[in-house]
């Protein structure tokens, strides 16, 4: 990855080095959102939201943390004695993970997960809205089938998303219509991340309702075991193999 385009990694690096940082998300309709993202990426267990604490209790065996960021989930599980592999497309994020003590951290796109051998993992983590990394429904089904192949028969996929319909923001509602008109799912975002002078390439990021997630899972070998709700539109799905 071109370092000039690793805005996500740069914000994580800035927070790691100086405890400062922010995240600007630019959407392809001109909408901007600013958050204190890096602070969340470094949060300790006691500061996690309750639905994350509940979900992490389902983890078992060998773990693959997809989009591990600064490594908050991976490092927590490693301290608990789990064999954890964290992957992220950002070289700087992986550098930070290693400096923070994560033993297994690799620069890897979600598209390349089939490079892992069959039966490599018992749990796959996609927390922090990382179900969104699937990008679009077609790609999601393709990658879910890859995840099926690299996991054991009793494996769990623990994935977080945000119901895009639980909003009253006019800009978000208009974006839903914008997406429908161009044949996309309402919650299929086209975004890029900005930090200081750095900016990522545009990429798709998929937010889905619970019903939409169920539809995407059909025919992939996975099914919902249970949902864990939060106090707002966030939720986590515990997903198991359908047999």
XYZ file of C-alpha atoms in Angstrom:
243
model
C 0.000 0.000 0.000
C 1.150 3.510 -0.856
C 1.985 5.180 2.519
C 0.283 8.359 1.287
C -2.975 6.392 1.039
C -2.771 4.697 4.438
C -4.779 7.375 6.240
C -6.247 4.773 8.584
C -2.796 3.548 9.560
C -1.500 7.104 9.956
C -4.235 7.994 12.437
C -3.483 4.838 14.445
C 0.251 5.607 14.362
C -0.344 9.200 15.507
C -2.415 8.020 18.443
C 0.127 5.346 19.344
C 2.994 7.839 19.311
C 1.354 11.014 20.602
C -2.119 10.097 21.943
C -3.673 12.446 19.406
C -5.746 11.654 16.376
C -9.114 11.769 14.696
C -10.873 10.160 11.778
C -12.687 11.832 8.899
C -15.012 9.640 6.854
C -15.980 11.100 3.471
C -18.958 9.583 1.655
C -19.430 9.756 -2.099
C -22.449 12.072 -1.789
C -20.259 14.745 -0.183
C -21.191 13.911 3.408
C -18.379 14.107 5.986
C -18.267 12.652 9.484
C -15.546 13.281 12.065
C -14.903 10.937 14.978
C -12.292 10.236 17.622
C -11.794 6.798 16.030
C -8.230 6.098 17.176
C -9.154 6.428 20.854
C -11.725 3.655 20.389
C -9.229 1.463 18.500
C -6.938 1.492 21.552
C -9.660 1.039 24.180
C -9.220 -1.530 26.945
C -11.794 -4.177 27.864
C -13.285 -2.158 30.727
C -14.176 0.616 28.270
C -15.792 -1.620 25.645
C -19.560 -1.402 25.142
C -21.544 -4.158 26.845
C -22.542 -5.919 23.632
C -18.849 -6.367 22.734
C -18.089 -7.786 26.172
C -20.931 -10.290 25.748
C -19.816 -11.266 22.243
C -16.184 -11.843 23.161
C -17.306 -14.579 25.591
C -18.231 -16.760 22.579
C -14.635 -16.885 21.302
C -13.022 -20.326 21.251
C -9.888 -21.992 19.931
C -7.716 -20.424 17.255
C -8.849 -16.924 16.310
C -8.667 -14.852 13.136
C -9.279 -11.133 13.764
C -10.151 -9.510 10.426
C -9.462 -5.767 10.288
C -7.647 -5.887 13.623
C -6.694 -2.188 13.583
C -4.591 -1.336 16.627
C -5.235 -4.818 18.014
C -7.576 -4.162 20.927
C -9.546 -7.404 20.540
C -6.558 -9.524 19.483
C -4.377 -8.381 22.368
C -7.143 -8.946 24.915
C -7.664 -12.498 23.669
C -3.929 -13.179 23.474
C -3.613 -12.186 27.125
C -6.398 -14.671 27.862
C -4.301 -17.434 26.299
C -5.901 -17.664 22.860
C -3.895 -18.295 19.696
C -4.782 -15.132 17.733
C -3.863 -13.999 14.241
C -4.678 -10.387 13.415
C -4.867 -9.194 9.813
C -5.311 -5.709 8.417
C -4.756 -4.110 5.026
C -2.880 -1.234 6.699
C 0.889 -1.810 7.136
C 1.047 0.872 9.841
C -1.809 -0.690 11.794
C 0.005 -4.037 11.740
C 3.233 -2.319 12.786
C 1.421 -0.859 15.793
C -0.078 -4.256 16.649
C 3.382 -5.823 16.672
C 4.852 -3.005 18.754
C 2.024 -3.480 21.240
C 2.901 -7.166 21.545
C 0.637 -9.064 19.165
C 2.594 -12.183 18.244
C 0.793 -12.993 14.992
C -0.047 -9.953 12.884
C -0.063 -9.874 9.079
C -0.662 -7.255 6.414
C -3.468 -8.857 4.446
C -6.633 -7.861 2.629
C -9.848 -9.680 3.444
C -9.829 -10.710 -0.226
C -6.804 -12.934 0.427
C -8.083 -14.966 3.374
C -8.111 -18.120 1.242
C -4.306 -18.123 1.566
C -4.892 -19.725 4.974
C -5.083 -23.522 5.020
C -8.392 -25.336 5.605
C -9.412 -25.777 9.258
C -7.034 -23.021 10.404
C -9.441 -21.236 12.755
C -12.208 -21.935 15.261
C -13.374 -18.321 15.588
C -13.404 -15.422 13.139
C -13.813 -11.925 14.575
C -15.262 -9.041 12.576
C -16.017 -6.629 15.407
C -16.066 -2.845 15.175
C -18.575 -2.864 12.279
C -16.198 -5.068 10.303
C -19.009 -7.018 8.642
C -18.809 -3.876 6.522
C -15.490 -5.039 5.063
C -17.443 -7.486 2.887
C -18.284 -4.403 0.780
C -21.321 -5.626 -1.145
C -23.682 -8.641 -1.071
C -22.006 -10.541 -3.921
C -18.533 -10.130 -2.467
C -19.875 -10.971 1.001
C -21.186 -14.344 -0.172
C -17.922 -15.113 -1.942
C -15.849 -14.287 1.137
C -18.201 -16.121 3.495
C -17.609 -19.256 1.448
C -13.848 -18.685 1.755
C -14.249 -18.312 5.522
C -16.173 -21.574 5.555
C -13.200 -23.341 3.980
C -10.522 -22.012 6.339
C -12.471 -22.711 9.542
C -13.281 -25.870 11.490
C -16.662 -27.601 11.417
C -17.828 -26.045 14.700
C -16.400 -22.592 13.970
C -18.104 -19.319 14.867
C -18.085 -16.013 13.013
C -18.615 -13.059 15.364
C -19.526 -10.045 13.244
C -20.702 -6.534 14.064
C -22.820 -4.243 11.930
C -25.088 -1.232 12.256
C -28.693 -1.179 11.115
C -28.672 1.674 8.569
C -32.431 2.157 8.833
C -32.346 3.141 12.504
C -31.684 6.794 11.757
C -33.629 10.013 11.427
C -30.734 11.907 9.819
C -32.109 13.368 6.539
C -28.688 13.062 4.864
C -28.579 9.330 5.601
C -32.162 8.791 4.435
C -31.392 10.653 1.204
C -28.327 8.462 0.734
C -30.483 5.345 1.021
C -32.560 6.622 -1.903
C -29.417 7.592 -3.818
C -28.212 4.004 -3.447
C -31.526 2.446 -4.450
C -31.571 4.482 -7.659
C -28.155 3.161 -8.657
C -28.968 -0.449 -7.803
C -27.084 -0.673 -4.537
C -28.222 -1.746 -1.073
C -29.353 1.291 0.964
C -26.587 0.730 3.529
C -23.837 0.102 0.969
C -21.537 3.049 1.619
C -18.902 4.333 -0.772
C -16.357 6.053 1.449
C -12.755 7.027 1.974
C -10.829 7.875 5.138
C -8.908 11.116 5.656
C -6.316 12.017 8.262
C -4.151 15.130 8.007
C -2.682 15.061 4.455
C -3.411 11.365 3.930
C -6.449 9.912 2.157
C -7.366 6.343 1.257
C -8.774 5.174 -2.046
C -12.557 4.942 -2.285
C -13.977 1.639 -1.049
C -17.358 0.022 -0.365
C -18.445 -0.558 3.228
C -21.635 -2.495 3.875
C -24.080 -1.744 6.698
C -27.018 -4.149 6.953
C -30.122 -4.822 9.005
C -30.521 -8.181 10.726
C -32.898 -9.399 7.987
C -30.452 -8.328 5.271
C -27.644 -10.174 7.025
C -29.768 -13.330 7.128
C -30.397 -13.028 3.379
C -26.696 -12.586 2.622
C -25.833 -15.693 4.658
C -28.174 -17.939 2.659
C -26.281 -20.498 0.608
C -22.888 -19.696 2.165
C -22.833 -22.487 4.769
C -23.424 -20.055 7.645
C -26.508 -19.201 9.728
C -27.361 -16.909 12.618
C -27.049 -18.465 16.067
C -28.082 -15.325 17.936
C -27.958 -11.550 17.877
C -26.554 -9.375 20.647
C -28.121 -5.921 20.699
C -26.628 -2.639 21.870
C -28.329 0.474 23.159
C -28.478 1.925 19.647
C -28.343 0.679 16.045
C -25.206 -1.416 16.591
C -25.558 -5.179 16.938
C -23.344 -8.261 16.850
C -24.241 -11.525 15.179
C -22.971 -14.853 16.462
C -22.877 -16.929 13.286
C -22.360 -20.677 13.091
C -21.990 -23.201 10.306
C -25.314 -24.470 9.029
C -24.159 -28.019 8.395
